Coordinates of C-alpha atoms and ligand atoms in Angstrom, one line a residue:
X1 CA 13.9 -22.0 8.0
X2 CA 11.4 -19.9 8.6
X3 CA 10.7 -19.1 13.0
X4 CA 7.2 -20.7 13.6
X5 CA 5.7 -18.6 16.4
X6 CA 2.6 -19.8 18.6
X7 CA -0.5 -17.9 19.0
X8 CA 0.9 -17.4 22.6
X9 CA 4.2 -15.8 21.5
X10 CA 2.3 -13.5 18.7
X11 CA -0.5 -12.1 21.1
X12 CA 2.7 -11.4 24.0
X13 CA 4.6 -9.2 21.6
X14 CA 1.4 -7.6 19.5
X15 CA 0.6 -6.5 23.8
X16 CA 3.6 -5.5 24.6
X17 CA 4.3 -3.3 21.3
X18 CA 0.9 -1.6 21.7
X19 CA 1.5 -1.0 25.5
X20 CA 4.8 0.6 24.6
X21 CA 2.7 3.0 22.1
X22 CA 0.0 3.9 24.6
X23 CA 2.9 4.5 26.8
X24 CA 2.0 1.8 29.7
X25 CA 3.9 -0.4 31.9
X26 CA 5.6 -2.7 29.5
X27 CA 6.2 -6.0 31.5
X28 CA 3.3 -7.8 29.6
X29 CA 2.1 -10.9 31.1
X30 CA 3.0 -12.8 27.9
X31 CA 6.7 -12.1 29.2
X32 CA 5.9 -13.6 32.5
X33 CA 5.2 -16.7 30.8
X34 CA 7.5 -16.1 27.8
X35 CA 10.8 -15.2 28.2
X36 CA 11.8 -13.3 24.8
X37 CA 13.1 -9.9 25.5
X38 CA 14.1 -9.0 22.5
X39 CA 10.9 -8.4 21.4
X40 CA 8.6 -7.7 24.4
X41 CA 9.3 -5.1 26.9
X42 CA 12.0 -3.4 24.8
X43 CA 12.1 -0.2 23.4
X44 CA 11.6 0.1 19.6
X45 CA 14.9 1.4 18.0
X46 CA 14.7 4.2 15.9
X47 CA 11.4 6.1 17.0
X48 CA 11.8 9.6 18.6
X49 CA 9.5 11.8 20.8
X50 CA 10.5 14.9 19.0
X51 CA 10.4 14.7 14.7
X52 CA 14.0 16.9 14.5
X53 CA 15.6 14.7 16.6
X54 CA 14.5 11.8 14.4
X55 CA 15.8 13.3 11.3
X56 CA 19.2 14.2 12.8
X57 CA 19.0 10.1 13.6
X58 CA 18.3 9.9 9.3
X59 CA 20.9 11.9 8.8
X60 CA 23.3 9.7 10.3
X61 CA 21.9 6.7 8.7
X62 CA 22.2 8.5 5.4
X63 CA 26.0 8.9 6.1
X64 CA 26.2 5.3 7.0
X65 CA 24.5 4.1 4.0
X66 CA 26.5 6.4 2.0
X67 CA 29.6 4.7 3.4
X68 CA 28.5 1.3 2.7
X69 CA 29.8 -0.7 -0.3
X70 CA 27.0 -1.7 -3.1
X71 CA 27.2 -5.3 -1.5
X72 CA 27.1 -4.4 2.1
X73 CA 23.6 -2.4 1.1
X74 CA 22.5 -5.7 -0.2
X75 CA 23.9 -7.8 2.5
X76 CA 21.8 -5.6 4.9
X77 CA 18.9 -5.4 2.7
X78 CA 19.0 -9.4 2.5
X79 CA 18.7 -9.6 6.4
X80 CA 15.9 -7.2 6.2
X81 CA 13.9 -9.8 3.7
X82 CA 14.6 -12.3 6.1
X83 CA 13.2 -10.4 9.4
X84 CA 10.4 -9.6 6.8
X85 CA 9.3 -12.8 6.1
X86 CA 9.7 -14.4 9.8
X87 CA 7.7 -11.5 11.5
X88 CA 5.2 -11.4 8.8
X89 CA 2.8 -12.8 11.1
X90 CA 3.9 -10.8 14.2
X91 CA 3.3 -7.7 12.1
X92 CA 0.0 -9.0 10.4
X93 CA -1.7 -9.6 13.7
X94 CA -0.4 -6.2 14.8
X95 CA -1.8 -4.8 11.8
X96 CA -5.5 -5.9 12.8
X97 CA -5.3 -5.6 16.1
X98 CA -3.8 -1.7 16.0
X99 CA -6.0 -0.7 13.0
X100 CA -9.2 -3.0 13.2
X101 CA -8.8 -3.4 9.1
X102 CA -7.9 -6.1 7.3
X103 CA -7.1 -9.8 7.5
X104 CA -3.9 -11.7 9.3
X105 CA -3.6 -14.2 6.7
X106 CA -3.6 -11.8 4.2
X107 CA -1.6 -9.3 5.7
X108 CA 1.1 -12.1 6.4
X109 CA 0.9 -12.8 2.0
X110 CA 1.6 -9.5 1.9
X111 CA 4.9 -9.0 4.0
X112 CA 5.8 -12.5 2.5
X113 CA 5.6 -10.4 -0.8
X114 CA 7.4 -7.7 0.1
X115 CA 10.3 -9.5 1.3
X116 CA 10.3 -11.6 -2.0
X117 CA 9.5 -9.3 -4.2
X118 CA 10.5 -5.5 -3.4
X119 CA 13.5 -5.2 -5.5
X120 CA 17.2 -4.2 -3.8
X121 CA 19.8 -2.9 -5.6
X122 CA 20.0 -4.6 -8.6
X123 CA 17.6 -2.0 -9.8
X124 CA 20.1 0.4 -9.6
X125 CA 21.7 0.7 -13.0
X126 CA 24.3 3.2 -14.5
X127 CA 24.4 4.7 -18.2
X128 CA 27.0 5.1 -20.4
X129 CA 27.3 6.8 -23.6
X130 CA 30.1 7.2 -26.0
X131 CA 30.7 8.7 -28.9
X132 CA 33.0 11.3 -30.9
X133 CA 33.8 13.5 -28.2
X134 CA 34.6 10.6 -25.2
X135 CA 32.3 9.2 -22.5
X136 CA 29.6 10.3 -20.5
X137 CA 28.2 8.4 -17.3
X138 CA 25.1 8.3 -15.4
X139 CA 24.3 7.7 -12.6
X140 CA 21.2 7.2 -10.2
X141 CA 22.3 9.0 -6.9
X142 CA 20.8 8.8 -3.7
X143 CA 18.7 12.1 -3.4
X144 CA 20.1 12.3 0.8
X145 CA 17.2 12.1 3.8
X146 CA 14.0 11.0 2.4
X147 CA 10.6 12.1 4.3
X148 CA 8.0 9.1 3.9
X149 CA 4.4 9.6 5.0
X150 CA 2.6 6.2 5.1
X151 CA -1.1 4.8 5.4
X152 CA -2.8 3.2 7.7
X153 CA -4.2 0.3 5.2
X154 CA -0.5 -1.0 4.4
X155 CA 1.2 0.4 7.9
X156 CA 4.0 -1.9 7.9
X157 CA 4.4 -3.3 4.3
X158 CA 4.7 0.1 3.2
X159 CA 7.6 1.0 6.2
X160 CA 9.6 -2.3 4.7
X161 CA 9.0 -1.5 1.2
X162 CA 10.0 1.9 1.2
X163 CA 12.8 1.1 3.8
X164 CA 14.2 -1.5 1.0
X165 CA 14.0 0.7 -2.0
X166 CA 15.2 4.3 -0.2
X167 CA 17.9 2.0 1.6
X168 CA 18.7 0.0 -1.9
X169 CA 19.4 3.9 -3.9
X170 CA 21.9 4.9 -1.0
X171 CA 18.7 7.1 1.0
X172 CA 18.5 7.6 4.6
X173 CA 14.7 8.1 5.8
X174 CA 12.4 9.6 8.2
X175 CA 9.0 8.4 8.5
X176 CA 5.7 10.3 9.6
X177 CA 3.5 7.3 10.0
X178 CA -0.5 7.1 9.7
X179 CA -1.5 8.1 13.5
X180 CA -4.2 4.8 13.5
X181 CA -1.2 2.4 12.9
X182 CA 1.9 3.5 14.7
X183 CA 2.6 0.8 16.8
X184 CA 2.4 -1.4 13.5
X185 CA 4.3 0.8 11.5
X186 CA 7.0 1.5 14.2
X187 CA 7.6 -2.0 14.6
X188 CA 8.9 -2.1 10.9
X189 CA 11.3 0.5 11.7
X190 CA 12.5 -1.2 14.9
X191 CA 12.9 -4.3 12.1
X192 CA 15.4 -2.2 9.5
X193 CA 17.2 -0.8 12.6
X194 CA 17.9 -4.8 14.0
X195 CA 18.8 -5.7 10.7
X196 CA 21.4 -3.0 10.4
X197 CA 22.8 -4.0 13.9
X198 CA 23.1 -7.7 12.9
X199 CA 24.9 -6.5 9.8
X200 CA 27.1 -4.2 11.6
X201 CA 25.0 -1.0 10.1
X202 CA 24.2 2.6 11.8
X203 CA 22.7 1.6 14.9
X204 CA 19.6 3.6 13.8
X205 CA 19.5 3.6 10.4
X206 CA 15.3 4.8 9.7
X207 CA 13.9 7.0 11.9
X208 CA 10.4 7.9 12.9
X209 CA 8.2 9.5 15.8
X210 CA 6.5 8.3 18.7
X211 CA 3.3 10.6 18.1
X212 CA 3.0 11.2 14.6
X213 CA 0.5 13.9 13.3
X214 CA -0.2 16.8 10.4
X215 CA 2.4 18.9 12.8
X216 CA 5.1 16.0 12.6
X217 CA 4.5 16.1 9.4
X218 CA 5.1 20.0 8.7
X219 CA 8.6 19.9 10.5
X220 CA 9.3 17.2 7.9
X221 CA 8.1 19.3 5.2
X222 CA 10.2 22.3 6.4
X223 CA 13.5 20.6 7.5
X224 CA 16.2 21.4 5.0
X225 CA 17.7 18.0 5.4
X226 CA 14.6 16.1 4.1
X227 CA 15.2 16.6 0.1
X228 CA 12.7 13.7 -1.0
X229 CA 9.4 13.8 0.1
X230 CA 7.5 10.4 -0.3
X231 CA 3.7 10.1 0.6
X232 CA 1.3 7.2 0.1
X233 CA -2.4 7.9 1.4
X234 CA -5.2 9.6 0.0
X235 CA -6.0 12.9 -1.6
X236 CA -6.0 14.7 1.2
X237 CA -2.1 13.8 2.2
X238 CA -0.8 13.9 -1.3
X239 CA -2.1 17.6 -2.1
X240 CA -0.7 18.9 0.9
X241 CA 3.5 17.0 -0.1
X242 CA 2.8 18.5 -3.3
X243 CA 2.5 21.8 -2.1
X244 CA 5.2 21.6 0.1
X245 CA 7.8 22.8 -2.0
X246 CA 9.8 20.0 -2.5
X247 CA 10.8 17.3 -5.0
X248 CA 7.5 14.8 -3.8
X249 CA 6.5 11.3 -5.5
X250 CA 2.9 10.9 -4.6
X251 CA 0.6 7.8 -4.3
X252 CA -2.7 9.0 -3.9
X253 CA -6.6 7.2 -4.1
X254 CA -7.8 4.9 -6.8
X255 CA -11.9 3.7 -7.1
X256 CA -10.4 0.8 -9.6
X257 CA -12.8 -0.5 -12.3
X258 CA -13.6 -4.1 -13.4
X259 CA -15.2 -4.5 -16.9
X260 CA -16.6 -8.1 -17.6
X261 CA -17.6 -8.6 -21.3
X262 CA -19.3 -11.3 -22.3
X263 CA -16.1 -12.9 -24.3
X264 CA -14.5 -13.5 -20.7
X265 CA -14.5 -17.0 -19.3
X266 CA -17.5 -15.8 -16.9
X267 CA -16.8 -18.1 -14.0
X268 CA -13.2 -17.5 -13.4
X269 CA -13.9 -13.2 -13.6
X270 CA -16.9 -14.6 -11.0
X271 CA -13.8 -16.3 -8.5
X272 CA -11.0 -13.9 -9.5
X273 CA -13.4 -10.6 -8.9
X274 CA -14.3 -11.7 -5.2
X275 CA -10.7 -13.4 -4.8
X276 CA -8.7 -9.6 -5.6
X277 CA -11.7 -7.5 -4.3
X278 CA -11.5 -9.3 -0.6
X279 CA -7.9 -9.3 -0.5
X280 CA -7.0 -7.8 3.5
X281 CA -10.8 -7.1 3.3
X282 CA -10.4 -4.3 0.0
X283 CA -8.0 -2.3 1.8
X284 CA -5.1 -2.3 -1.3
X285 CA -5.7 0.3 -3.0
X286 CA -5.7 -1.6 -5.9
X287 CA -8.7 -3.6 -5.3
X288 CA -11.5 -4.0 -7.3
X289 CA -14.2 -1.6 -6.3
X290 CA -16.8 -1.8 -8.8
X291 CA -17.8 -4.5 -11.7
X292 CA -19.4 -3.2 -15.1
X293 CA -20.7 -6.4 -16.2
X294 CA -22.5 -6.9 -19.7
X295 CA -26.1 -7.4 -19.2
X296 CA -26.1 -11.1 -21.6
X297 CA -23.1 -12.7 -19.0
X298 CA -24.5 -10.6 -15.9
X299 CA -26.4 -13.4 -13.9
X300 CA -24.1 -16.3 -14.9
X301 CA -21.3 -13.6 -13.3
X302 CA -23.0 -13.2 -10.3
X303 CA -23.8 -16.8 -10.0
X304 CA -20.0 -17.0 -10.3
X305 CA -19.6 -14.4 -7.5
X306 CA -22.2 -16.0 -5.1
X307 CA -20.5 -19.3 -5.4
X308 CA -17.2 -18.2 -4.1
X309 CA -18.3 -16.6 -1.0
X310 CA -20.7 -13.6 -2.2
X311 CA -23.9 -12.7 -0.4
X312 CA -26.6 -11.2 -2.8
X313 CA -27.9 -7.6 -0.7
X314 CA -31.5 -6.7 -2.0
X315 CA -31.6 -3.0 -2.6
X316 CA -33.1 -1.9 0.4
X317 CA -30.1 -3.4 2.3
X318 CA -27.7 -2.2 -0.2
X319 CA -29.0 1.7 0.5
X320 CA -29.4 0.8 4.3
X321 CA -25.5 -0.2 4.6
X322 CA -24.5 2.7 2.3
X323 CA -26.2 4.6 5.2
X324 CA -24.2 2.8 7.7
X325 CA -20.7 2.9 5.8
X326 CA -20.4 6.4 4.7
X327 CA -21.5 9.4 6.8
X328 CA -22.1 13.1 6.2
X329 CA -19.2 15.3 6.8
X330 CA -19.8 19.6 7.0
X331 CA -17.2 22.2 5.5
X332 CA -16.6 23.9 8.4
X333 CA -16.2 27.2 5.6
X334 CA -19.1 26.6 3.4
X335 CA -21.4 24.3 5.2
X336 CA -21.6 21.8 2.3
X337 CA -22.0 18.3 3.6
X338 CA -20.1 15.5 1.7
X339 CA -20.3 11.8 2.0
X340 CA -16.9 10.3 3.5
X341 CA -16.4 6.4 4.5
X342 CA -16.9 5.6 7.7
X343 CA -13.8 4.7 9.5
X344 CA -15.1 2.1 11.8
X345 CA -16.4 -0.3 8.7
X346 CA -13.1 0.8 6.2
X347 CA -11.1 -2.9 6.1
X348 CA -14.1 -4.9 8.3
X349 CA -15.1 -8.6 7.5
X350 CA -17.8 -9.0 5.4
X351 CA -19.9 -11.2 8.4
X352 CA -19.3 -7.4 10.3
X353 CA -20.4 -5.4 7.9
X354 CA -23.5 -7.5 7.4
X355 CA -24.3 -7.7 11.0
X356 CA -24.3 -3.5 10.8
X357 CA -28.1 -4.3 8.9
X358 CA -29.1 -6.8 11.0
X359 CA -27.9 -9.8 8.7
X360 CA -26.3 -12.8 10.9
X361 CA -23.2 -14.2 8.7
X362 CA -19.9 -16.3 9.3
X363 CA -16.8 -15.9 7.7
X364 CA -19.0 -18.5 4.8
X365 CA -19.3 -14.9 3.4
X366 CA -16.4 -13.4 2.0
X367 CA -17.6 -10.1 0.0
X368 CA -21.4 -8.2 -0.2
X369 CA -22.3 -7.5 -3.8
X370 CA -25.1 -5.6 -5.3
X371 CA -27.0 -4.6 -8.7
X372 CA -26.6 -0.5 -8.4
X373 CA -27.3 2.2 -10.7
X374 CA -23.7 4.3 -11.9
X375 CA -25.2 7.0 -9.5
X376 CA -25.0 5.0 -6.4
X377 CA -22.5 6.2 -3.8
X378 CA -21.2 2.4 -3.7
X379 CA -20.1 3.2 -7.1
X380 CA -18.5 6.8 -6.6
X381 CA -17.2 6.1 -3.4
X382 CA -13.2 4.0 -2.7
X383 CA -14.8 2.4 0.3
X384 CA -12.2 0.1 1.1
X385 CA -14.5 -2.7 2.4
X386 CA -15.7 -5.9 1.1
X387 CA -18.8 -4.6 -0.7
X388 CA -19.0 -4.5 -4.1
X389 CA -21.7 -3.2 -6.2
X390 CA -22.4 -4.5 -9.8
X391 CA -23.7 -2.0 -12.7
X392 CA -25.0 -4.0 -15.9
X393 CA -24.0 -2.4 -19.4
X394 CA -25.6 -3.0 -22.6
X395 CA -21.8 -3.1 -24.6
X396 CA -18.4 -1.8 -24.6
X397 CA -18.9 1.2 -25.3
X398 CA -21.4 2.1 -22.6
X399 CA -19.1 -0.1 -20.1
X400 CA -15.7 1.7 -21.1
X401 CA -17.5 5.4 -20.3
X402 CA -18.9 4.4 -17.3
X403 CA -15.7 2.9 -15.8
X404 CA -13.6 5.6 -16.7
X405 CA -15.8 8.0 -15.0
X406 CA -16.0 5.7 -11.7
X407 CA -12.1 5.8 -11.6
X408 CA -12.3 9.8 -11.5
X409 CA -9.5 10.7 -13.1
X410 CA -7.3 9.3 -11.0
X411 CA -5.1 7.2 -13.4
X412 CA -4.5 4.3 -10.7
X413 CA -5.4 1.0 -11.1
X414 CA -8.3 -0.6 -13.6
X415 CA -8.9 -4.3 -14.8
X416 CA -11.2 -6.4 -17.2
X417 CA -11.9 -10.1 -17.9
X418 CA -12.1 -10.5 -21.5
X419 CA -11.0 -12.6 -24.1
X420 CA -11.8 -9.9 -27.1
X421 CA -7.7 -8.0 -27.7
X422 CA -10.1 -4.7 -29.1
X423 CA -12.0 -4.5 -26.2
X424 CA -8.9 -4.4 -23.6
X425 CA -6.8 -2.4 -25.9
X426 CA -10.1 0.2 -26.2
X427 CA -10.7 0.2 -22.8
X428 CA -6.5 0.4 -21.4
X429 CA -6.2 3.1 -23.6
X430 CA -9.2 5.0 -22.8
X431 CA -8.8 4.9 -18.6
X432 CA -4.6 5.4 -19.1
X433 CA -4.2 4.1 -15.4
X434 CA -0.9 3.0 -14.0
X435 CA -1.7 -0.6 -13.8
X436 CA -3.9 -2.4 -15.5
X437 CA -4.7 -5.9 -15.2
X438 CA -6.7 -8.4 -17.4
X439 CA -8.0 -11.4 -16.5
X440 CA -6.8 -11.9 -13.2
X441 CA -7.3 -11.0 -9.7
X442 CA -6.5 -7.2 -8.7
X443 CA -3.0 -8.1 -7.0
X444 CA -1.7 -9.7 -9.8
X445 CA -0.9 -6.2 -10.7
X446 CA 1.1 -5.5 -7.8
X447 CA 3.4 -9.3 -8.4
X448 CA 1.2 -11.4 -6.4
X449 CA 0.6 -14.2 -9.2
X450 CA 1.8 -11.6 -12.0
X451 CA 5.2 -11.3 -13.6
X452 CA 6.9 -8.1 -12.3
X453 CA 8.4 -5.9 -9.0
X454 CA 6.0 -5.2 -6.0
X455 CA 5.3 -2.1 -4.3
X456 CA 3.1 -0.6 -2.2
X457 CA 3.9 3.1 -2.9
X458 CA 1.7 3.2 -6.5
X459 CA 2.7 6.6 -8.1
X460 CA 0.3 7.6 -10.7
X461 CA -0.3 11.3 -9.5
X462 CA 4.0 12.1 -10.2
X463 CA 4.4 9.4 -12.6
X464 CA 6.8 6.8 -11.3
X465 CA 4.5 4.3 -11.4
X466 CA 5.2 1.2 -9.5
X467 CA 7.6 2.6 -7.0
X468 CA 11.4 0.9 -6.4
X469 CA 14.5 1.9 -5.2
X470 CA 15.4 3.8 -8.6
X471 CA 12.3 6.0 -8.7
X472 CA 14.3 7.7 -5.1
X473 CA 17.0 8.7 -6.9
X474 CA 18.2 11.6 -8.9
X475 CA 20.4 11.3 -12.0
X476 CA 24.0 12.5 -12.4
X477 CA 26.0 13.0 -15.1
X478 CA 29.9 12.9 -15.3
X479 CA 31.3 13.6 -18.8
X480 CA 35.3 12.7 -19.8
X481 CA 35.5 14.5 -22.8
X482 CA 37.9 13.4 -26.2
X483 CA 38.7 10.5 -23.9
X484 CA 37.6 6.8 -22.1
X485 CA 36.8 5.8 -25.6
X486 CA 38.3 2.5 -26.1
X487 CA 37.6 2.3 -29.9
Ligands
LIG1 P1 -4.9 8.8 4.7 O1 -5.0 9.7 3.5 O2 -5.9 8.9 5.7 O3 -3.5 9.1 5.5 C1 -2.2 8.9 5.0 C2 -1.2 9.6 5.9 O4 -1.3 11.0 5.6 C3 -1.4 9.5 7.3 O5 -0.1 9.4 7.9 C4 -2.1 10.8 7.7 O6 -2.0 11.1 9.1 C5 -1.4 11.7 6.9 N1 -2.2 12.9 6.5 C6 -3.4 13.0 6.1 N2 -3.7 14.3 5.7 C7 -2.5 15.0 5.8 C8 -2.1 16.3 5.6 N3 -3.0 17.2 5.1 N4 -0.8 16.6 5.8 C9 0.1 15.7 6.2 N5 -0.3 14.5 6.5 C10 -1.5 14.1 6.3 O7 -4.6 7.3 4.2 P2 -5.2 6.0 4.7 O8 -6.6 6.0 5.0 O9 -4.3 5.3 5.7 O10 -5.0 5.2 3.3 C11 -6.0 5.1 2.4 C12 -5.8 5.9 1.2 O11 -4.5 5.9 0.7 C13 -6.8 5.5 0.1 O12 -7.2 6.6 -0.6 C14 -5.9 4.6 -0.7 O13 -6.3 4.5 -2.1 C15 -4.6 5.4 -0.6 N6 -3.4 4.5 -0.9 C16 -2.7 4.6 -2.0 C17 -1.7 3.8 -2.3 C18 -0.9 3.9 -3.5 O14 0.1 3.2 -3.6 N7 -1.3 4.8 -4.5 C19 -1.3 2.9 -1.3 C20 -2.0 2.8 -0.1 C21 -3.1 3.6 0.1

């Protein structure tokens, strides 16, 4: 059964961890009226001042895991799902409260997820071929210490995930975690590094630092040890592991599409739209970001919208918040100002974002939608916030180039309510994304009400796709030549 924990107990241990990262006293008051040690007051296992040190720790977690059995990898990964799901709420609050972004309910679905859903080592499987000349094997080998950079939208789902899948393929890993959300993400280390003690594992078994930044980061680019380089942020982050010299899997930005054409059941795409798009407040980078709607079904949709938690913005409140949400940045080198989201509304609650232009809401308001031209920066931008601007189309033709060129090329994630096989089939083909989901809410895609794996490492720049603990493993062959052959 699953630990039930009180408000009380969640806001002692959310204190205590961020105390620990800002490097206070850690004797919280919660733990004057709560006596659980083990989690407040105590030093998170696993996470090092200096970023060598930490890999050396990897390194002897890789030579653990490598000693492990197939079934005592799975016995440890099982204890990890377990942790998972009864801190999910511990590490969801910690999540808002360390980051500002996001939603605790939400954020709890998706740990629940993880735990359920990441696979383990099952998805480690061997090949054999035979033939004239004897039998050749295989196999999918651990690729050693793996390097994993993660964002601050998914802090801790992203530590688990990876942790399960790199620990699953035989991996040891290091993580560089995003520098808004280390207390978050360093609690999901301290969580593989109990499980391993419970099961008798490395007593450090993932490893990360207590000050992450671009510099951490280097040394993990330039260690030898490190001979996988994972990285799941934005463009900025995946450009630089893909320079780095390395063998790198990158999971990089999406601006996901919706198409609604006017075959689609128009009030479910109304309720599914605003369902995936406020999902932890549009901070998956999955999310719908922008509807293409046909102009016949266009009002009926946003009828649809408004009456599942959509407030209507007028256009002179739409370009006011788009002042408000994304800000100027200069090119120190060339001077050119671009537009880049503002950090402080990235992952805020609609009623917040509405209150930025004046607009008193409650949490009655789940998502901000607008009629836009293509142009509109609420359109070219991956804001990550509940605001979603709607761009009518005339037919499928004029939809399917205008939401290919709001994804940008970056092959992620697209979607489209429709009950018309040519148009999905046109339009799948035509934006060649990694996932792409019809008729549903956005997280489908990612196993959340959809058949399939979850993952929060998307891979469409390298090509592994959804990420899991086969796509952290290189392939080795061992041939037996003239012999083996049974027939
Ligand atoms: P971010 O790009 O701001 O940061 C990601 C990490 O990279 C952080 O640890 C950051 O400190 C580090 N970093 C940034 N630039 C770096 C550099 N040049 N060298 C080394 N490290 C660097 O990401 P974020 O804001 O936390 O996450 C949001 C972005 O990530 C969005 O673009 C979102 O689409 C994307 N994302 C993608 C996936 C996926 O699976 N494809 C999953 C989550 C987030």
């Amino acid at each position: 059964m699953a630990i039930q924990w009180s408000e009380a107990q969640i806001a002692g241990i959310v204190e205590s961890v961020l105390r620990q990262i800002k490097n206070e006293d850690s004797q919280t008051a919660a733990r004057k009226t709560w006596d659980a040690s083990s989690y407040c007051g105590r030093k998170l296992i696993g996470v090092y001042e200096d970023m060598n040190e930490a890999i050396r720790a990897a390194e002897a977690g890789y030579r653990a895991v490598r000693a492990m059995s197939v079934a005592e990898r799975e016995k440890l990964i099982t204890v990890i799902r377990r942790m998972t799901r009864d801190e999910a709420p511990i590490m969801a609050q910690l999540g808002v409260t360390e980051t500002g972004m996001g939603r605790v309910d939400h954020k709890t679905a998706k740990h629940i997820l993880v735990a359920d859903k990441t696979p383990g080592t099952e998805d480690i499987t061997s090949a054999v071929k035979t033939g004239d000349h004897g039998l050749t094997l295989t196999e999918p080998a651990p690729f050693g210490v793996v390097g994993s950079i993660t964002p601050s939208t998914n802090p801790s789902e992203t530590v688990i995930c990876n942790s399960i899948g790199m620990i699953a393929a035989g991996n040891g890993v290091v993580f560089n975690p995003h520098p808004n959300a280390i207390a978050t993400s360093n609690y999901a280390v301290d969580l593989i590094n109990r499980a391993s003690r419970e099961v008798g594992g490395p007593p450090v078994l993932v490893a990360s630092v207590v000050k992450p930044t671009l510099e951490t980061a280097d040394i993990m680019y330039k260690n030898p040890s490190i001979r996988l380089l994972v990285c799941t942020g934005g463009p900025g982050v995946v450009k630089s592991v893909l320079s780095s010299g390395k063998k790198a899997i990158g999971a990089g930005a999406g601006n996901p599409p919706v198409i609604v054409d006017d075959t689609a059941d128009v009030r479910k795409a109304g309720k599914d739209i605003i369902d995936g798009c406020t999902f932890d407040n549009n901070l998956p980078c999955i999310a719908e970001k922008e509807v293409f709607a046909f102009d016949n079904i266009a009002d009926e949709l946003i009828g649809a919208m408004k009456a599942n938690g959509a407030y209507m913005l007028t256009r002179e409140q739409a370009d006011k918040l788009a002042s408000i949400v994304l800000v100027d940045k200069v090119n120190p080198k060339t001077g050119i100002a671009k537009k880049i989201v503002n950090r402080d509304c990235v992952g805020r609650d609609a009623s917040v974002l509405l209150g930025k232009i004046g607009v008193k809401a409650g949490n009655e308001v789940r998502c901000l939608i607008c009629e836009t031209s293509f142009d509109h920066l609420f359109v070219q931008e991956e804001l990550m916030m509940p605001i979603l601007p709607i761009v009518r189309v005339k037919n499928i033709d004029e939809a399917i180039e205008l939401a290919v060129k709001a994804e940008h090329g970056n092959r992620h994630t697209a979607h489209m309510h429709s009950k018309n096989i040519d148009n999905l089939t046109r339009f799948a083909r035509a934006v060649e994304t990694t996932i792409f989901v019809k008729n549903a809410p956005s997280y489908a895609g990612i196993g959340f009400g959809g058949e399939g794996h979850t993952t929060f490492t998307i891979a469409g720049p390298t090509g592994e796709g959804l990420t899991s603990a086969r796509s952290f493993t290189r392939y080795r062959r061992c041939v037996m030549a003239d012999n083996f052959r049974i027939i």
